[in-house]
Amino acid sequence: MDSFLKNIKNLAKSRDCDCNFECNAKRFKQKFKNWTSGNIYVDEIIQDTQLSDHNYDSCVALEWIPYDRLYEIKYLTGSESDKVYSARWIDGYIDEWDKKNQNWERKGQNMFVTLKSLNNSTSITLEFINKIAAHHKIYGMTQDLETKNYMVVFDNKCEKCKYECNTVYFQRNFDKWTSGDNDIDKFIQSTQLSAHRNITEALEWIPYDRLYEIKYLTGSESDKVYSAGWIDGNICEWDSYFQAWKRNNKHIFVTLKGLNNSTSITLEFINKV
Ligand SMILES: [Zn+2]
Ligand SMILES: [Zn+2]
């Protein structure tokens, strides 16, 4: 708690506004009465970032994002105390002040965002926020209404690439398929999570009913080889409009190599292929 309060005091130094124009801080201050996180420390952190934003146009402050403005909230990764989710944000981020409506104009409606949870509000320190800010644009904070955990809301970019690379899109679709086997799922996911720029490094789960004219070619009992047609063809790039993969080579002929049990699917086996 001590370091939390110290952080607040450091930030609060720039709370005083001596701008001779209508800065963001003044606009935010007008709206303080319109929202609360329900927690004095969280309110203070958000207010401090707002009162320190003396820009006229581009906004750098955090805002309180009510949980019901987020949807398609999906667990991605992380342990009990430190979970990460993806979600979509109905309103999008503050772009600039709309003088006519005396309100914020927003961009990026229904955008994808990342949520990082904290199991208690006292662990929300500026240090924690700054660590995220080193890699991401932070938009604000919200509170999971079920667990009551506070969450930091930030962009959906890959930390390594600094943009929405293949791994981000693959991760978004983890809940849309399963092989029925946890180890195989994890294995395919790991190839997808390392295919940052090179899509050909990623494997995918191909439902058996997307294959046709399956013909036995050769091989022994434990190691049979078949040929087949593949209805969909391979993934080539992400289509942001349809939120789905674009594919090449529809109805391509592929080779299937059988495995007598799932534990024999190793990286070594796949690299050999
Ligand atoms: Zn100011
Ligand atoms: Zn990446």
PDB file of C-alpha atoms and ligand atoms in Angstrom:
ATOM      1  CA  MET A   1       0.000   0.000   0.000  1.00  0.00           C
ATOM      2  CA  ASP A   2       2.879   2.340   0.828  1.00  0.00           C
ATOM      3  CA  SER A   3       4.455   2.178  -2.607  1.00  0.00           C
ATOM      4  CA  PHE A   4       1.026   2.546  -4.146  1.00  0.00           C
ATOM      5  CA  LEU A   5       0.456   5.817  -2.308  1.00  0.00           C
ATOM      6  CA  LYS A   6       3.942   7.051  -3.121  1.00  0.00           C
ATOM      7  CA  ASN A   7       3.315   6.425  -6.802  1.00  0.00           C
ATOM      8  CA  ILE A   8       0.080   8.352  -6.641  1.00  0.00           C
ATOM      9  CA  LYS A   9       1.847  11.321  -5.016  1.00  0.00           C
ATOM     10  CA  ASN A  10       4.534  11.373  -7.716  1.00  0.00           C
ATOM     11  CA  LEU A  11       1.954  11.444 -10.432  1.00  0.00           C
ATOM     12  CA  ALA A  12      -0.165  14.002  -8.621  1.00  0.00           C
ATOM     13  CA  LYS A  13       2.617  16.599  -8.945  1.00  0.00           C
ATOM     14  CA  SER A  14       1.323  17.342 -12.399  1.00  0.00           C
ATOM     15  CA  ARG A  15      -2.285  17.492 -11.182  1.00  0.00           C
ATOM     16  CA  ASP A  16      -2.252  21.273 -11.085  1.00  0.00           C
ATOM     17  CA  CYS A  17      -3.314  22.772 -14.366  1.00  0.00           C
ATOM     18  CA  ASP A  18      -1.951  26.118 -15.484  1.00  0.00           C
ATOM     19  CA  CYS A  19      -2.790  25.687 -19.149  1.00  0.00           C
ATOM     20  CA  ASN A  20      -4.267  28.826 -20.678  1.00  0.00           C
ATOM     21  CA  PHE A  21      -6.354  26.697 -23.035  1.00  0.00           C
ATOM     22  CA  GLU A  22      -8.959  23.992 -22.580  1.00  0.00           C
ATOM     23  CA  CYS A  23      -6.746  20.958 -21.974  1.00  0.00           C
ATOM     24  CA  ASN A  24      -7.858  17.326 -21.594  1.00  0.00           C
ATOM     25  CA  ALA A  25      -7.386  17.546 -17.811  1.00  0.00           C
ATOM     26  CA  LYS A  26     -10.047  20.256 -17.567  1.00  0.00           C
ATOM     27  CA  ARG A  27     -12.452  18.208 -19.690  1.00  0.00           C
ATOM     28  CA  PHE A  28     -11.891  15.052 -17.666  1.00  0.00           C
ATOM     29  CA  LYS A  29     -12.424  16.945 -14.421  1.00  0.00           C
ATOM     30  CA  GLN A  30     -15.900  18.008 -15.580  1.00  0.00           C
ATOM     31  CA  LYS A  31     -16.793  14.317 -15.971  1.00  0.00           C
ATOM     32  CA  PHE A  32     -15.511  13.034 -12.621  1.00  0.00           C
ATOM     33  CA  LYS A  33     -19.060  13.009 -11.262  1.00  0.00           C
ATOM     34  CA  ASN A  34     -20.194  10.709 -14.092  1.00  0.00           C
ATOM     35  CA  TRP A  35     -18.224   7.600 -13.165  1.00  0.00           C
ATOM     36  CA  THR A  36     -16.667   5.626 -10.327  1.00  0.00           C
ATOM     37  CA  SER A  37     -14.819   2.319 -10.213  1.00  0.00           C
ATOM     38  CA  GLY A  38     -16.274   1.679  -6.772  1.00  0.00           C
ATOM     39  CA  ASN A  39     -12.773   1.743  -5.311  1.00  0.00           C
ATOM     40  CA  ILE A  40     -11.065   4.881  -4.056  1.00  0.00           C
ATOM     41  CA  TYR A  41      -7.547   3.783  -5.119  1.00  0.00           C
ATOM     42  CA  VAL A  42      -8.599   2.842  -8.618  1.00  0.00           C
ATOM     43  CA  ASP A  43     -10.558   6.091  -8.955  1.00  0.00           C
ATOM     44  CA  GLU A  44      -7.500   8.014  -7.834  1.00  0.00           C
ATOM     45  CA  ILE A  45      -5.153   6.326 -10.308  1.00  0.00           C
ATOM     46  CA  ILE A  46      -7.484   6.991 -13.222  1.00  0.00           C
ATOM     47  CA  GLN A  47      -8.188  10.571 -12.087  1.00  0.00           C
ATOM     48  CA  ASP A  48      -4.475  11.224 -11.715  1.00  0.00           C
ATOM     49  CA  THR A  49      -3.708  10.113 -15.260  1.00  0.00           C
ATOM     50  CA  GLN A  50      -6.581  12.320 -16.423  1.00  0.00           C
ATOM     51  CA  LEU A  51      -5.526  15.364 -14.407  1.00  0.00           C
ATOM     52  CA  SER A  52      -1.982  14.974 -15.713  1.00  0.00           C
ATOM     53  CA  ASP A  53      -3.071  14.995 -19.350  1.00  0.00           C
ATOM     54  CA  HIS A  54      -2.557  18.614 -20.387  1.00  0.00           C
ATOM     55  CA  ASN A  55      -2.767  17.893 -24.096  1.00  0.00           C
ATOM     56  CA  TYR A  56      -5.290  19.652 -26.280  1.00  0.00           C
ATOM     57  CA  ASP A  57      -5.894  16.937 -28.866  1.00  0.00           C
ATOM     58  CA  SER A  58      -4.365  13.463 -28.465  1.00  0.00           C
ATOM     59  CA  CYS A  59      -5.430  11.865 -25.205  1.00  0.00           C
ATOM     60  CA  VAL A  60      -2.992   9.835 -23.081  1.00  0.00           C
ATOM     61  CA  ALA A  61      -5.111   9.382 -19.946  1.00  0.00           C
ATOM     62  CA  LEU A  62      -6.749   6.181 -18.745  1.00  0.00           C
ATOM     63  CA  GLU A  63     -10.492   5.945 -18.315  1.00  0.00           C
ATOM     64  CA  TRP A  64     -12.971   3.860 -16.352  1.00  0.00           C
ATOM     65  CA  ILE A  65     -14.500   1.279 -18.701  1.00  0.00           C
ATOM     66  CA  PRO A  66     -17.728  -0.276 -17.368  1.00  0.00           C
ATOM     67  CA  TYR A  67     -17.593  -4.074 -17.704  1.00  0.00           C
ATOM     68  CA  ASP A  68     -20.838  -4.159 -19.683  1.00  0.00           C
ATOM     69  CA  ARG A  69     -19.137  -2.164 -22.476  1.00  0.00           C
ATOM     70  CA  LEU A  70     -16.949  -5.240 -23.085  1.00  0.00           C
ATOM     71  CA  TYR A  71     -18.108  -8.477 -24.734  1.00  0.00           C
ATOM     72  CA  GLU A  72     -16.783 -11.782 -26.136  1.00  0.00           C
ATOM     73  CA  ILE A  73     -14.554 -11.949 -23.068  1.00  0.00           C
ATOM     74  CA  LYS A  74     -12.314 -15.019 -23.409  1.00  0.00           C
ATOM     75  CA  TYR A  75      -9.685 -16.370 -21.052  1.00  0.00           C
ATOM     76  CA  LEU A  76      -6.309 -16.570 -22.785  1.00  0.00           C
ATOM     77  CA  THR A  77      -3.569 -17.349 -20.296  1.00  0.00           C
ATOM     78  CA  GLY A  78      -2.133 -16.692 -16.855  1.00  0.00           C
ATOM     79  CA  SER A  79      -2.305 -18.016 -13.330  1.00  0.00           C
ATOM     80  CA  GLU A  80      -4.902 -17.496 -10.604  1.00  0.00           C
ATOM     81  CA  SER A  81      -3.733 -14.030  -9.583  1.00  0.00           C
ATOM     82  CA  ASP A  82      -2.744 -12.747 -12.968  1.00  0.00           C
ATOM     83  CA  LYS A  83      -5.123 -13.802 -15.716  1.00  0.00           C
ATOM     84  CA  VAL A  84      -5.184 -12.444 -19.247  1.00  0.00           C
ATOM     85  CA  TYR A  85      -8.321 -12.230 -21.378  1.00  0.00           C
ATOM     86  CA  SER A  86      -9.212 -10.962 -24.815  1.00  0.00           C
ATOM     87  CA  ALA A  87     -12.410  -8.974 -25.317  1.00  0.00           C
ATOM     88  CA  ARG A  88     -14.138  -6.563 -27.633  1.00  0.00           C
ATOM     89  CA  TRP A  89     -14.897  -3.004 -26.610  1.00  0.00           C
ATOM     90  CA  ILE A  90     -18.195  -1.540 -27.822  1.00  0.00           C
ATOM     91  CA  ASP A  91     -17.225   2.132 -27.547  1.00  0.00           C
ATOM     92  CA  GLY A  92     -13.600   2.179 -28.664  1.00  0.00           C
ATOM     93  CA  TYR A  93     -10.967   4.603 -27.410  1.00  0.00           C
ATOM     94  CA  ILE A  94     -11.096   8.359 -26.841  1.00  0.00           C
ATOM     95  CA  ASP A  95      -9.795  10.155 -29.906  1.00  0.00           C
ATOM     96  CA  GLU A  96     -10.422  13.844 -29.311  1.00  0.00           C
ATOM     97  CA  TRP A  97     -12.830  16.338 -27.778  1.00  0.00           C
ATOM     98  CA  ASP A  98     -16.027  17.040 -29.674  1.00  0.00           C
ATOM     99  CA  LYS A  99     -16.680  20.723 -28.983  1.00  0.00           C
ATOM    100  CA  LYS A 100     -20.219  20.678 -30.338  1.00  0.00           C
ATOM    101  CA  ASN A 101     -21.403  17.784 -28.156  1.00  0.00           C
ATOM    102  CA  GLN A 102     -19.098  18.647 -25.250  1.00  0.00           C
ATOM    103  CA  ASN A 103     -18.050  15.036 -25.096  1.00  0.00           C
ATOM    104  CA  TRP A 104     -15.271  12.699 -26.236  1.00  0.00           C
ATOM    105  CA  GLU A 105     -15.243  11.527 -29.787  1.00  0.00           C
ATOM    106  CA  ARG A 106     -14.237   7.877 -30.084  1.00  0.00           C
ATOM    107  CA  LYS A 107     -12.588   5.592 -32.605  1.00  0.00           C
ATOM    108  CA  GLY A 108     -12.197   1.829 -32.904  1.00  0.00           C
ATOM    109  CA  GLN A 109     -15.763   0.746 -32.026  1.00  0.00           C
ATOM    110  CA  ASN A 110     -15.903  -3.028 -31.291  1.00  0.00           C
ATOM    111  CA  MET A 111     -12.115  -3.208 -31.282  1.00  0.00           C
ATOM    112  CA  PHE A 112     -10.246  -6.127 -29.728  1.00  0.00           C
ATOM    113  CA  VAL A 113      -8.582  -5.402 -26.401  1.00  0.00           C
ATOM    114  CA  THR A 114      -6.627  -7.373 -23.808  1.00  0.00           C
ATOM    115  CA  LEU A 115      -7.642  -7.485 -20.132  1.00  0.00           C
ATOM    116  CA  LYS A 116      -5.145  -8.274 -17.396  1.00  0.00           C
ATOM    117  CA  SER A 117      -6.669  -9.025 -14.039  1.00  0.00           C
ATOM    118  CA  LEU A 118      -5.452  -8.329 -10.538  1.00  0.00           C
ATOM    119  CA  ASN A 119      -6.724 -10.336  -7.635  1.00  0.00           C
ATOM    120  CA  ASN A 120      -6.918  -7.292  -5.432  1.00  0.00           C
ATOM    121  CA  SER A 121      -7.085  -3.600  -6.035  1.00  0.00           C
ATOM    122  CA  THR A 122      -4.065  -2.734  -3.881  1.00  0.00           C
ATOM    123  CA  SER A 123      -1.817  -4.496  -6.399  1.00  0.00           C
ATOM    124  CA  ILE A 124      -2.800  -1.915  -9.002  1.00  0.00           C
ATOM    125  CA  THR A 125       0.255   0.277  -8.788  1.00  0.00           C
ATOM    126  CA  LEU A 126       1.682   2.615 -11.352  1.00  0.00           C
ATOM    127  CA  GLU A 127       4.599   0.212 -11.553  1.00  0.00           C
ATOM    128  CA  PHE A 128       2.261  -2.562 -12.644  1.00  0.00           C
ATOM    129  CA  ILE A 129       0.624  -0.254 -15.166  1.00  0.00           C
ATOM    130  CA  ASN A 130       3.965   1.045 -16.446  1.00  0.00           C
ATOM    131  CA  LYS A 131       5.157  -2.506 -17.044  1.00  0.00           C
ATOM    132  CA  ILE A 132       2.205  -3.051 -19.385  1.00  0.00           C
ATOM    133  CA  ALA A 133       2.647   0.413 -20.889  1.00  0.00           C
ATOM    134  CA  ALA A 134       6.184  -0.509 -21.982  1.00  0.00           C
ATOM    135  CA  HIS A 135       4.658  -2.801 -24.621  1.00  0.00           C
ATOM    136  CA  HIS A 136       1.085  -1.619 -25.030  1.00  0.00           C
ATOM    137  CA  LYS A 137      -1.281   1.309 -25.294  1.00  0.00           C
ATOM    138  CA  ILE A 138      -3.382   1.248 -22.128  1.00  0.00           C
ATOM    139  CA  TYR A 139      -6.953   2.464 -22.469  1.00  0.00           C
ATOM    140  CA  GLY A 140      -8.227   2.175 -18.928  1.00  0.00           C
ATOM    141  CA  MET A 141      -9.493  -0.113 -16.241  1.00  0.00           C
ATOM    142  CA  THR A 142     -12.569  -2.207 -15.652  1.00  0.00           C
ATOM    143  CA  GLN A 143     -13.910  -4.613 -13.027  1.00  0.00           C
ATOM    144  CA  ASP A 144     -14.981  -8.217 -13.610  1.00  0.00           C
ATOM    145  CA  LEU A 145     -18.482  -8.144 -12.127  1.00  0.00           C
ATOM    146  CA  GLU A 146     -18.345 -11.814 -11.119  1.00  0.00           C
ATOM    147  CA  THR A 147     -14.938 -12.068  -9.438  1.00  0.00           C
ATOM    148  CA  LYS A 148     -14.835  -8.354  -8.512  1.00  0.00           C
ATOM    149  CA  ASN A 149     -11.247  -8.305  -9.796  1.00  0.00           C
ATOM    150  CA  TYR A 150     -10.034  -5.079 -11.334  1.00  0.00           C
ATOM    151  CA  MET A 151      -8.502  -5.339 -14.800  1.00  0.00           C
ATOM    152  CA  VAL A 152      -6.238  -3.190 -16.916  1.00  0.00           C
ATOM    153  CA  VAL A 153      -7.560  -2.738 -20.463  1.00  0.00           C
ATOM    154  CA  PHE A 154      -4.999  -2.386 -23.254  1.00  0.00           C
ATOM    155  CA  ASP A 155      -4.438  -3.046 -26.939  1.00  0.00           C
ATOM    156  CA  ASN A 156      -4.347  -6.516 -28.500  1.00  0.00           C
ATOM    157  CA  LYS A 157      -0.887  -6.254 -30.038  1.00  0.00           C
ATOM    158  CA  CYS A 158       1.809  -8.926 -29.858  1.00  0.00           C
ATOM    159  CA  GLU A 159       4.533  -7.923 -27.373  1.00  0.00           C
ATOM    160  CA  LYS A 160       7.243  -9.237 -29.660  1.00  0.00           C
ATOM    161  CA  CYS A 161       6.071  -7.729 -32.953  1.00  0.00           C
ATOM    162  CA  LYS A 162       4.354  -4.584 -31.576  1.00  0.00           C
ATOM    163  CA  TYR A 163       1.438  -5.127 -33.921  1.00  0.00           C
ATOM    164  CA  GLU A 164      -1.378  -7.630 -34.382  1.00  0.00           C
ATOM    165  CA  CYS A 165       0.633 -10.495 -35.845  1.00  0.00           C
ATOM    166  CA  ASN A 166      -0.508 -14.038 -36.726  1.00  0.00           C
ATOM    167  CA  THR A 167      -0.197 -15.230 -33.126  1.00  0.00           C
ATOM    168  CA  VAL A 168      -2.839 -12.713 -32.004  1.00  0.00           C
ATOM    169  CA  TYR A 169      -5.334 -13.974 -34.596  1.00  0.00           C
ATOM    170  CA  PHE A 170      -4.606 -17.623 -33.849  1.00  0.00           C
ATOM    171  CA  GLN A 171      -5.071 -17.010 -30.127  1.00  0.00           C
ATOM    172  CA  ARG A 172      -8.398 -15.305 -30.826  1.00  0.00           C
ATOM    173  CA  ASN A 173      -9.623 -18.559 -32.389  1.00  0.00           C
ATOM    174  CA  PHE A 174      -8.356 -21.056 -29.812  1.00  0.00           C
ATOM    175  CA  ASP A 175     -11.892 -21.606 -28.547  1.00  0.00           C
ATOM    176  CA  LYS A 176     -13.261 -22.250 -32.041  1.00  0.00           C
ATOM    177  CA  TRP A 177     -11.642 -25.665 -32.550  1.00  0.00           C
ATOM    178  CA  THR A 178     -10.456 -28.702 -30.659  1.00  0.00           C
ATOM    179  CA  SER A 179      -8.905 -31.990 -31.686  1.00  0.00           C
ATOM    180  CA  GLY A 180     -10.597 -33.614 -28.708  1.00  0.00           C
ATOM    181  CA  ASP A 181      -7.184 -34.301 -27.210  1.00  0.00           C
ATOM    182  CA  ASN A 182      -5.631 -31.778 -24.852  1.00  0.00           C
ATOM    183  CA  ASP A 183      -2.016 -32.645 -25.755  1.00  0.00           C
ATOM    184  CA  ILE A 184      -2.650 -32.307 -29.472  1.00  0.00           C
ATOM    185  CA  ASP A 185      -4.500 -29.017 -28.915  1.00  0.00           C
ATOM    186  CA  LYS A 186      -1.568 -27.670 -26.884  1.00  0.00           C
ATOM    187  CA  PHE A 187       0.896 -28.832 -29.527  1.00  0.00           C
ATOM    188  CA  ILE A 188      -0.974 -27.173 -32.412  1.00  0.00           C
ATOM    189  CA  GLN A 189      -1.465 -24.015 -30.323  1.00  0.00           C
ATOM    190  CA  SER A 190       2.267 -23.822 -29.606  1.00  0.00           C
ATOM    191  CA  THR A 191       3.083 -23.881 -33.330  1.00  0.00           C
ATOM    192  CA  GLN A 192       0.510 -21.129 -33.856  1.00  0.00           C
ATOM    193  CA  LEU A 193       1.905 -19.011 -31.027  1.00  0.00           C
ATOM    194  CA  SER A 194       5.375 -19.075 -32.539  1.00  0.00           C
ATOM    195  CA  ALA A 195       4.311 -18.240 -36.119  1.00  0.00           C
ATOM    196  CA  HIS A 196       4.599 -14.476 -35.580  1.00  0.00           C
ATOM    197  CA  ARG A 197       5.433 -13.391 -39.102  1.00  0.00           C
ATOM    198  CA  ASN A 198       5.649 -16.692 -40.942  1.00  0.00           C
ATOM    199  CA  ILE A 199       2.267 -18.329 -41.273  1.00  0.00           C
ATOM    200  CA  THR A 200       3.740 -21.503 -42.776  1.00  0.00           C
ATOM    201  CA  GLU A 201       5.212 -22.371 -39.371  1.00  0.00           C
ATOM    202  CA  ALA A 202       1.747 -22.857 -37.906  1.00  0.00           C
ATOM    203  CA  LEU A 203      -0.171 -26.111 -37.931  1.00  0.00           C
ATOM    204  CA  GLU A 204      -3.938 -26.172 -37.706  1.00  0.00           C
ATOM    205  CA  TRP A 205      -6.603 -28.635 -36.671  1.00  0.00           C
ATOM    206  CA  ILE A 206      -8.346 -29.978 -39.786  1.00  0.00           C
ATOM    207  CA  PRO A 207     -11.712 -31.625 -39.122  1.00  0.00           C
ATOM    208  CA  TYR A 208     -11.893 -35.000 -40.882  1.00  0.00           C
ATOM    209  CA  ASP A 209     -15.066 -34.000 -42.724  1.00  0.00           C
ATOM    210  CA  ARG A 210     -13.118 -31.261 -44.549  1.00  0.00           C
ATOM    211  CA  LEU A 211     -11.214 -34.036 -46.321  1.00  0.00           C
ATOM    212  CA  TYR A 212     -12.663 -36.217 -49.108  1.00  0.00           C
ATOM    213  CA  GLU A 213     -11.719 -39.016 -51.519  1.00  0.00           C
ATOM    214  CA  ILE A 214      -9.480 -40.449 -48.851  1.00  0.00           C
ATOM    215  CA  LYS A 215      -7.431 -43.258 -50.460  1.00  0.00           C
ATOM    216  CA  TYR A 216      -4.957 -45.648 -48.867  1.00  0.00           C
ATOM    217  CA  LEU A 217      -1.566 -45.399 -50.552  1.00  0.00           C
ATOM    218  CA  THR A 218       1.038 -47.335 -48.628  1.00  0.00           C
ATOM    219  CA  GLY A 219       2.510 -48.149 -45.227  1.00  0.00           C
ATOM    220  CA  SER A 220       2.253 -50.716 -42.491  1.00  0.00           C
ATOM    221  CA  GLU A 221      -0.342 -51.105 -39.745  1.00  0.00           C
ATOM    222  CA  SER A 222       1.107 -48.421 -37.490  1.00  0.00           C
ATOM    223  CA  ASP A 223       2.197 -45.995 -40.154  1.00  0.00           C
ATOM    224  CA  LYS A 224      -0.282 -45.791 -43.015  1.00  0.00           C
ATOM    225  CA  VAL A 225      -0.207 -43.157 -45.725  1.00  0.00           C
ATOM    226  CA  TYR A 226      -3.288 -41.850 -47.537  1.00  0.00           C
ATOM    227  CA  SER A 227      -4.046 -39.240 -50.148  1.00  0.00           C
ATOM    228  CA  ALA A 228      -7.043 -36.943 -49.849  1.00  0.00           C
ATOM    229  CA  GLY A 229      -8.623 -33.773 -51.158  1.00  0.00           C
ATOM    230  CA  TRP A 230      -8.851 -30.843 -48.708  1.00  0.00           C
ATOM    231  CA  ILE A 231     -11.949 -28.688 -49.204  1.00  0.00           C
ATOM    232  CA  ASP A 232     -10.656 -25.526 -47.531  1.00  0.00           C
ATOM    233  CA  GLY A 233      -6.987 -25.339 -48.494  1.00  0.00           C
ATOM    234  CA  ASN A 234      -4.281 -23.724 -46.400  1.00  0.00           C
ATOM    235  CA  ILE A 235      -4.384 -20.523 -44.350  1.00  0.00           C
ATOM    236  CA  CYS A 236      -2.627 -17.600 -46.048  1.00  0.00           C
ATOM    237  CA  GLU A 237      -3.534 -14.364 -44.247  1.00  0.00           C
ATOM    238  CA  TRP A 238      -5.953 -12.784 -41.791  1.00  0.00           C
ATOM    239  CA  ASP A 239      -9.044 -11.020 -43.075  1.00  0.00           C
ATOM    240  CA  SER A 240      -9.812  -8.265 -40.542  1.00  0.00           C
ATOM    241  CA  TYR A 241     -13.186  -7.483 -42.093  1.00  0.00           C
ATOM    242  CA  PHE A 242     -14.549 -11.021 -41.756  1.00  0.00           C
ATOM    243  CA  GLN A 243     -12.427 -11.825 -38.680  1.00  0.00           C
ATOM    244  CA  ALA A 244     -11.359 -15.076 -40.313  1.00  0.00           C
ATOM    245  CA  TRP A 245      -8.426 -16.581 -42.198  1.00  0.00           C
ATOM    246  CA  LYS A 246      -8.181 -16.213 -45.940  1.00  0.00           C
ATOM    247  CA  ARG A 247      -7.224 -19.483 -47.623  1.00  0.00           C
ATOM    248  CA  ASN A 248      -5.345 -20.588 -50.706  1.00  0.00           C
ATOM    249  CA  ASN A 249      -5.413 -23.802 -52.719  1.00  0.00           C
ATOM    250  CA  LYS A 250      -8.993 -24.918 -52.160  1.00  0.00           C
ATOM    251  CA  HIS A 251      -9.415 -28.632 -52.980  1.00  0.00           C
ATOM    252  CA  ILE A 252      -5.676 -29.185 -52.892  1.00  0.00           C
ATOM    253  CA  PHE A 253      -4.534 -32.815 -52.707  1.00  0.00           C
ATOM    254  CA  VAL A 254      -2.790 -33.636 -49.458  1.00  0.00           C
ATOM    255  CA  THR A 255      -1.099 -36.635 -47.901  1.00  0.00           C
ATOM    256  CA  LEU A 256      -2.204 -38.049 -44.547  1.00  0.00           C
ATOM    257  CA  LYS A 257       0.181 -40.031 -42.398  1.00  0.00           C
ATOM    258  CA  GLY A 258      -1.455 -42.176 -39.751  1.00  0.00           C
ATOM    259  CA  LEU A 259      -0.321 -42.588 -36.185  1.00  0.00           C
ATOM    260  CA  ASN A 260      -1.365 -45.515 -34.083  1.00  0.00           C
ATOM    261  CA  ASN A 261      -1.650 -43.376 -30.985  1.00  0.00           C
ATOM    262  CA  SER A 262      -1.648 -39.707 -30.126  1.00  0.00           C
ATOM    263  CA  THR A 263       1.386 -39.866 -27.842  1.00  0.00           C
ATOM    264  CA  SER A 264       3.572 -40.625 -30.872  1.00  0.00           C
ATOM    265  CA  ILE A 265       2.860 -37.177 -32.309  1.00  0.00           C
ATOM    266  CA  THR A 266       6.068 -35.421 -31.471  1.00  0.00           C
ATOM    267  CA  LEU A 267       7.746 -32.421 -32.993  1.00  0.00           C
ATOM    268  CA  GLU A 268      10.402 -34.779 -34.309  1.00  0.00           C
ATOM    269  CA  PHE A 269       7.781 -36.749 -36.223  1.00  0.00           C
ATOM    270  CA  ILE A 270       6.327 -33.586 -37.735  1.00  0.00           C
ATOM    271  CA  ASN A 271       9.710 -32.125 -38.652  1.00  0.00           C
ATOM    272  CA  LYS A 272      10.534 -35.367 -40.466  1.00  0.00           C
ATOM    273  CA  VAL A 273       7.406 -34.896 -42.584  1.00  0.00           C
TER     274      VAL A 273
HETATM  275 ZN    ZN B   1      -3.985  21.653 -18.240  1.00  0.00          ZN
HETATM  276 ZN    ZN B   2       4.121 -11.420 -32.935  1.00  0.00          ZN
END
